[in-house]
PDB file of C-alpha atoms in Angstrom:
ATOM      1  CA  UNK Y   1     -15.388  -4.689 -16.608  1.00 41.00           C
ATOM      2  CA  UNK Y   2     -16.768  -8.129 -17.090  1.00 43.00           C
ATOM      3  CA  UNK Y   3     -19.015  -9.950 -14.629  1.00 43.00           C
ATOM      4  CA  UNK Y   4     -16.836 -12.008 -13.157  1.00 37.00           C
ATOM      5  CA  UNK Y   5     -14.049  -8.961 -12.222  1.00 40.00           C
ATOM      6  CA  UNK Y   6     -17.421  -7.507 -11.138  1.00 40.00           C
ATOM      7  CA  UNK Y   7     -18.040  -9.875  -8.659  1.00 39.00           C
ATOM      8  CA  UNK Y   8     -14.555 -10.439  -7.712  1.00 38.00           C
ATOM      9  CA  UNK Y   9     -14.055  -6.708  -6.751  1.00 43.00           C
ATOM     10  CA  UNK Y  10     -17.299  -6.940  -4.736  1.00 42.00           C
ATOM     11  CA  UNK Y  11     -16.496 -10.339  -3.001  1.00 40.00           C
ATOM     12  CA  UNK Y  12     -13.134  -8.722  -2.051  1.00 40.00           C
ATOM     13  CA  UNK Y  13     -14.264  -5.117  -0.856  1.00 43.00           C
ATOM     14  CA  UNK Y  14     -17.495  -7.244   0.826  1.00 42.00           C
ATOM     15  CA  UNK Y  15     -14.978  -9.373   2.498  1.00 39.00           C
ATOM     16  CA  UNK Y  16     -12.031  -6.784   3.405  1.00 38.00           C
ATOM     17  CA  UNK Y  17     -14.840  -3.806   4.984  1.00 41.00           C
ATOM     18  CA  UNK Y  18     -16.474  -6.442   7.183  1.00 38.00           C
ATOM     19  CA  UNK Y  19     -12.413  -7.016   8.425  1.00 36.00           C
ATOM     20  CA  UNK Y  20     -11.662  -3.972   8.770  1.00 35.00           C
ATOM     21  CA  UNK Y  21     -14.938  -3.181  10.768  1.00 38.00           C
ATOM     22  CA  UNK Y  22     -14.474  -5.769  13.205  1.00 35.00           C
ATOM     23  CA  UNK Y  23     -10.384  -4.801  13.017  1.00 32.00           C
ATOM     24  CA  UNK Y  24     -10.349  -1.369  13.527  1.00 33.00           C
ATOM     25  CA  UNK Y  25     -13.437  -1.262  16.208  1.00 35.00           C
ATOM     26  CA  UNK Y  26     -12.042  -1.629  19.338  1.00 35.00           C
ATOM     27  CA  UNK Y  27     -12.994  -5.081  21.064  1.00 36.00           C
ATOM     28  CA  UNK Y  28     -14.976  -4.646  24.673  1.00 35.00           C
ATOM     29  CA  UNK Y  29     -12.467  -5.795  27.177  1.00 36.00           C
ATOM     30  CA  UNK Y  30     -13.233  -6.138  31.132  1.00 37.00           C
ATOM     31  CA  UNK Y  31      -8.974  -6.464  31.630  1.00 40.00           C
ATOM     32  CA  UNK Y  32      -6.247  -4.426  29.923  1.00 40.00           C
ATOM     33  CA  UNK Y  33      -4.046  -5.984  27.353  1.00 39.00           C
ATOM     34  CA  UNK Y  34      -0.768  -7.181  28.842  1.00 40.00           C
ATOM     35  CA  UNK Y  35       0.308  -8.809  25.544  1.00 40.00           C
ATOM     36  CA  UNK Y  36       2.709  -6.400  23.654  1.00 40.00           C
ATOM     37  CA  UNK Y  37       1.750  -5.268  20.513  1.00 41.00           C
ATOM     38  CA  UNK Y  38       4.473  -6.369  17.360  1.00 45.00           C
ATOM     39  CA  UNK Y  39       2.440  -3.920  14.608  1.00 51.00           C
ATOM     40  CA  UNK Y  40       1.919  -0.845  15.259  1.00 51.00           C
ATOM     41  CA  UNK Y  41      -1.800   0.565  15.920  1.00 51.00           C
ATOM     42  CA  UNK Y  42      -3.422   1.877  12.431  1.00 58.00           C
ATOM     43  CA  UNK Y  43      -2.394   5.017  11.446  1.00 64.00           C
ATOM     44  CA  UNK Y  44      -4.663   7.818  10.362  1.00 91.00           C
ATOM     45  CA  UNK Y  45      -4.964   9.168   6.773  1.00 94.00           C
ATOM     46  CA  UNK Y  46      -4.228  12.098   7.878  1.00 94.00           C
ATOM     47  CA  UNK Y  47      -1.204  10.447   9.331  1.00 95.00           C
ATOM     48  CA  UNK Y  48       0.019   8.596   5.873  1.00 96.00           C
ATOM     49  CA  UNK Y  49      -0.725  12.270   3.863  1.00 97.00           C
ATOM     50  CA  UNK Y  50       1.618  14.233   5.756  1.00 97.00           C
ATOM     51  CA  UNK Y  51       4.172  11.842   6.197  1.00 97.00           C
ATOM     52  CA  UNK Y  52       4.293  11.165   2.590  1.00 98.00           C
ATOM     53  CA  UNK Y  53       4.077  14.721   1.889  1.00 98.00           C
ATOM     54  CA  UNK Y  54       7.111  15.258   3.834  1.00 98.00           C
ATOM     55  CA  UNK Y  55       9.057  12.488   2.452  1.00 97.00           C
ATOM     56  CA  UNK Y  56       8.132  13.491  -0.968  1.00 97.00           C
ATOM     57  CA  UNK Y  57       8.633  17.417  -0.351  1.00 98.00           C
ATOM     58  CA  UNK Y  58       4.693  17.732  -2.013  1.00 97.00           C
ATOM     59  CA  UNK Y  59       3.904  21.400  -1.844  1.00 97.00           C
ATOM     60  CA  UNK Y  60       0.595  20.607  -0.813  1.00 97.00           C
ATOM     61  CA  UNK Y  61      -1.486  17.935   1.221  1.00 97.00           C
ATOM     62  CA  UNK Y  62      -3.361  17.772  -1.891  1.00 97.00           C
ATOM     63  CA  UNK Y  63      -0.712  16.299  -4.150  1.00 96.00           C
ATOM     64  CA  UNK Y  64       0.192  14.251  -1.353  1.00 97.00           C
ATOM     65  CA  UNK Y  65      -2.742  12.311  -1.531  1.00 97.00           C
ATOM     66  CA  UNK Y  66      -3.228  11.869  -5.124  1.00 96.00           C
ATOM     67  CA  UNK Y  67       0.057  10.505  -5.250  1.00 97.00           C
ATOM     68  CA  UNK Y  68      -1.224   8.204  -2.259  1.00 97.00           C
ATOM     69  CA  UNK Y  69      -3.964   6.726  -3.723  1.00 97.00           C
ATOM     70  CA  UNK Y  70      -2.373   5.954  -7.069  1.00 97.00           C
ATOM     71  CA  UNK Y  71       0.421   3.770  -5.872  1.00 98.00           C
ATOM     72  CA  UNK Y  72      -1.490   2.489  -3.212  1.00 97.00           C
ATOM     73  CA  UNK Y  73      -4.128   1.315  -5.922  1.00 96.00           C
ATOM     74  CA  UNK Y  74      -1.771   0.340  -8.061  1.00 96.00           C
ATOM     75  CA  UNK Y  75       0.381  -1.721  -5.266  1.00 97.00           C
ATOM     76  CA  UNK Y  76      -3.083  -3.164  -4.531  1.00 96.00           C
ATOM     77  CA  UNK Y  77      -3.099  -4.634  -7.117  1.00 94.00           C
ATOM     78  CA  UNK Y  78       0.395  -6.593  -6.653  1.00 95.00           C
ATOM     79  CA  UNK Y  79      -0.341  -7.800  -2.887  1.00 95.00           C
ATOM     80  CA  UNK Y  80      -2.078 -10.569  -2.845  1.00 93.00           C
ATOM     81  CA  UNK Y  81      -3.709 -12.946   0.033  1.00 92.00           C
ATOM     82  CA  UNK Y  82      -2.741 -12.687   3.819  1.00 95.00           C
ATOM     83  CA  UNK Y  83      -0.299  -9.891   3.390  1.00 96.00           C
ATOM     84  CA  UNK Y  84      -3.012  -8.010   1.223  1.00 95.00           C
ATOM     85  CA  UNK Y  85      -5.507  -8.692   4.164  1.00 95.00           C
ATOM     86  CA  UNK Y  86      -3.239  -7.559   6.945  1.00 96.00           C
ATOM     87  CA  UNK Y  87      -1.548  -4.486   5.297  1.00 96.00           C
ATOM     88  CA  UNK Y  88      -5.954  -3.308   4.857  1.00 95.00           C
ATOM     89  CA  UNK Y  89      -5.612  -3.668   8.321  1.00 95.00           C
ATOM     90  CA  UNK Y  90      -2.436  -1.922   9.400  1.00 95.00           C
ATOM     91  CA  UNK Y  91      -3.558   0.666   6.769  1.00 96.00           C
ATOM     92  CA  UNK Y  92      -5.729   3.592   7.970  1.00 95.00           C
ATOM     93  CA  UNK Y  93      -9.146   2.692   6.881  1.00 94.00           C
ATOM     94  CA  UNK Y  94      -9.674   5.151   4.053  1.00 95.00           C
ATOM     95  CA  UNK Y  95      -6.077   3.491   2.480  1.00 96.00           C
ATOM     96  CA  UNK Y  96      -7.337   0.052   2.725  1.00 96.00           C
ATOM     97  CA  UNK Y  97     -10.054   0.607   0.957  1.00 96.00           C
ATOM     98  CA  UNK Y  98      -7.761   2.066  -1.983  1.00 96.00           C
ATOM     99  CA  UNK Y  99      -5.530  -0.871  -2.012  1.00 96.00           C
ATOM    100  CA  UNK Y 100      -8.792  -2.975  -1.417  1.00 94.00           C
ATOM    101  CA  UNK Y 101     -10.477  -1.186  -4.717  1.00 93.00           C
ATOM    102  CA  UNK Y 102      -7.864  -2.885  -7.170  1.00 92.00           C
ATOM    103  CA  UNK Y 103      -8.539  -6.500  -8.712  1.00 92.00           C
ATOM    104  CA  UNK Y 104      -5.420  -8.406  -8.344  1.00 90.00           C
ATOM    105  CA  UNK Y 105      -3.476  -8.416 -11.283  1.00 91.00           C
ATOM    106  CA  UNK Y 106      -2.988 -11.346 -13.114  1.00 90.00           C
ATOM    107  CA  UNK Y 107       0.719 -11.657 -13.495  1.00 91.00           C
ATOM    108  CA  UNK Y 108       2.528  -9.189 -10.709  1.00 88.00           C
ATOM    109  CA  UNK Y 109       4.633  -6.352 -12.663  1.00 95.00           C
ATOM    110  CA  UNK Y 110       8.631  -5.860 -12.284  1.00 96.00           C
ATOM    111  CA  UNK Y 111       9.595  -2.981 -10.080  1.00 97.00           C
ATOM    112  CA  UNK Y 112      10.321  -1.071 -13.581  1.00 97.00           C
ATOM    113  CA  UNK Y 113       7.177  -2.051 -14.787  1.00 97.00           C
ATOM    114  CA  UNK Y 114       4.894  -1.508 -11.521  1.00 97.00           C
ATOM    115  CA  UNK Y 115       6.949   2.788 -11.958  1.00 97.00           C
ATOM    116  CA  UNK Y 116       6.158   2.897 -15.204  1.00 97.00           C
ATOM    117  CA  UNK Y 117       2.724   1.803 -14.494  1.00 96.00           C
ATOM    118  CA  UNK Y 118       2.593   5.070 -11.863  1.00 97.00           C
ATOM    119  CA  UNK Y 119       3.583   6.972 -14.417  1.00 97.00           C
ATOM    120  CA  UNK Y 120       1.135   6.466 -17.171  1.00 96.00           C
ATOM    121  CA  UNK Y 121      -1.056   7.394 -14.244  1.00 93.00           C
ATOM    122  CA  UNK Y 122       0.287  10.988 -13.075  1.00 93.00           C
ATOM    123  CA  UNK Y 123      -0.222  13.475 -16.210  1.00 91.00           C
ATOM    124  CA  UNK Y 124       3.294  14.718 -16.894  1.00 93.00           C
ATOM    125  CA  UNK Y 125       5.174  12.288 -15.057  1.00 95.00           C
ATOM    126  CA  UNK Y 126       8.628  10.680 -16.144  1.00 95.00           C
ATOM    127  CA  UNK Y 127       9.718   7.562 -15.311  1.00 95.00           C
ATOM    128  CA  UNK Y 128      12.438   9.502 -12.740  1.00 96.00           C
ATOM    129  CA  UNK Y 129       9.075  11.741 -11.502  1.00 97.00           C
ATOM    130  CA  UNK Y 130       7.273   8.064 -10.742  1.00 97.00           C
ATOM    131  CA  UNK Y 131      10.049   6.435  -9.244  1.00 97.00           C
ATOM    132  CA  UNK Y 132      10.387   9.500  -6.443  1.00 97.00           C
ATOM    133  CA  UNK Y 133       6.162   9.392  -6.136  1.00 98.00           C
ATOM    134  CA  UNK Y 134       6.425   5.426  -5.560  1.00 98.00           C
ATOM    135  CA  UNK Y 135       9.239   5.577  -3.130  1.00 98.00           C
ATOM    136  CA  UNK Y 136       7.377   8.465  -1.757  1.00 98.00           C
ATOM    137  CA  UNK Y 137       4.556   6.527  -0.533  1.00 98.00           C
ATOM    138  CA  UNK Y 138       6.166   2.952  -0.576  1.00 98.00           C
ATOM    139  CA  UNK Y 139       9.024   3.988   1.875  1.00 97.00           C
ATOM    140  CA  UNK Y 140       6.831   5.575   4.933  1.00 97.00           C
ATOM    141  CA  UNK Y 141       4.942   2.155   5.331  1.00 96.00           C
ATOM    142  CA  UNK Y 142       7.012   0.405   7.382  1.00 95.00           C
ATOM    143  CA  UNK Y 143       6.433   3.092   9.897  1.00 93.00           C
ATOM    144  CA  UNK Y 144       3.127   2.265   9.379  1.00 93.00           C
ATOM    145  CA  UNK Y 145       2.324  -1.065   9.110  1.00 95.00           C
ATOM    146  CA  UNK Y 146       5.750  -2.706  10.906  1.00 95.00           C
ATOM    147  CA  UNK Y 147       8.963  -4.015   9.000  1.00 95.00           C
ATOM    148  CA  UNK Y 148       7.910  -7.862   9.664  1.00 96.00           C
ATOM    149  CA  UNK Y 149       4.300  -7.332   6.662  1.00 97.00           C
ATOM    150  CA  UNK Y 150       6.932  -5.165   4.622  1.00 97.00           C
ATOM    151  CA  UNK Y 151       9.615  -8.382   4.769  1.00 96.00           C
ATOM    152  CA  UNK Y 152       6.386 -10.805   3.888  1.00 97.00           C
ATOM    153  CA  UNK Y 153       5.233  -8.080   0.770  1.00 97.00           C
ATOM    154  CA  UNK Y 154       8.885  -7.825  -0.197  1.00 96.00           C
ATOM    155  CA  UNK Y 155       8.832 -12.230  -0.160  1.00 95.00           C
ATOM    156  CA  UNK Y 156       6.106 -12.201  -2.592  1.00 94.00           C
ATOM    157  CA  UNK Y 157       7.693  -9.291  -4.998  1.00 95.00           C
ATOM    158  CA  UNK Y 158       9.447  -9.362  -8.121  1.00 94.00           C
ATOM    159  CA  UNK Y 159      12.884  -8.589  -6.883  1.00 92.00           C
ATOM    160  CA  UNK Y 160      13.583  -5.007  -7.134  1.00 94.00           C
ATOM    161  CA  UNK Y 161      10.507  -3.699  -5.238  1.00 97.00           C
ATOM    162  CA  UNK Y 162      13.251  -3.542  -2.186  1.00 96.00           C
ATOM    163  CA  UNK Y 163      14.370  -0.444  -3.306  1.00 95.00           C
ATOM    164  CA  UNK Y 164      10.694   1.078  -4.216  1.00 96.00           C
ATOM    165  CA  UNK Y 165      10.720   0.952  -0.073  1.00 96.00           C
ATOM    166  CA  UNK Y 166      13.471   2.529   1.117  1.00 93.00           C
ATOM    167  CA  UNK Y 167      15.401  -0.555   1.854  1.00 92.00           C
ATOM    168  CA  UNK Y 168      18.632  -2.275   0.494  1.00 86.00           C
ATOM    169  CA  UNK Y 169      18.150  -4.968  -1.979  1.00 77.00           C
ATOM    170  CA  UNK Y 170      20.716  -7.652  -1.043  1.00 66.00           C
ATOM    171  CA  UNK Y 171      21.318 -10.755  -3.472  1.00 63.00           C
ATOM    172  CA  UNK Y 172      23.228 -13.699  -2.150  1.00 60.00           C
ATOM    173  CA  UNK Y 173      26.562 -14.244  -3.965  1.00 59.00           C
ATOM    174  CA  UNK Y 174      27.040 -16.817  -6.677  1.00 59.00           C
TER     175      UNK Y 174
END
């Protein structure tokens, strides 16, 4: 790692803990909130496991999470500025700082690419095997961190990354 991706990785784990500190602890109010809330609250790791566990049909919590924290490293690495900083915070705190641990990439992968990336990553994996461990974990976080960040993550995608989430990938007619 050179210097310079030194320091970048420190700037931006420096930058996104102090966030999610002063996110994720709760503000001293003398009134409650009447404003509704349009993203849900942060989710628990525990949370993200099992519901990735059950939508990938892991046999155990502990596959689960390694899957977990490989695409959501590796997707960290894709996200870039305000949606990076707000999916740390709709992330439980443990995932944000996995997506926060990845230097941006310097040119963002296709969704055939980013799988295949997952897949040099899991020993034994296929490109089929990747696919159903990235949809896996890319398809519970709109649960998670609300449809509207997914939409803006989705906006700054290579196409295809649609499907990677669970969701329809609709081109307009031409």
């Amino acid at each position: 790692m050179t210097a310079l991706s030194t320091t970048l990785s420190t700037t931006l784990s420096t930058t996104l803990s102090t966030t999610l500190s002063t996110t994720l602890s709760p503000a001293p109010s003398t009134a409650p909130s009447t404003a509704p809330s349009t993203a849900p609250s942060p989710a628990r790791w525990t949370e993200l496991i099992d519901a990735v566990r059950e939508s990938g049909q892991y046999p155990t919590t502990a596959e689960a999470e390694r899957v977990t924290r490989i695409v959501l490293s590796a997707l960290g690495g894709h996200v870039t500025g305000d949606e990076r900083v707000d999916l740390a915070r709709a992330l439980p705190e443990e995932a944000a700082r996995v997506v926060a641990s990845r230097i941006p990439a310097t040119r963002p992968l296709t969704a055939p690419e980013f799988v295949d990336a997952i897949a040099a990553h899991i020993q034994g994996a296929t490109p089929a095997t990747a696919r159903w461990d990235v949809s896996s974990v890319l398809s519970v976080l709109p649960g998670l961190v609300g449809d509207d960040l997914v939409d803006r993550i989705l906006a700054r995608l290579p196409q295809g990354y649609a499907l990677l989430f669970g969701r329809a990938e609709l081109t307009p007619a031409g």
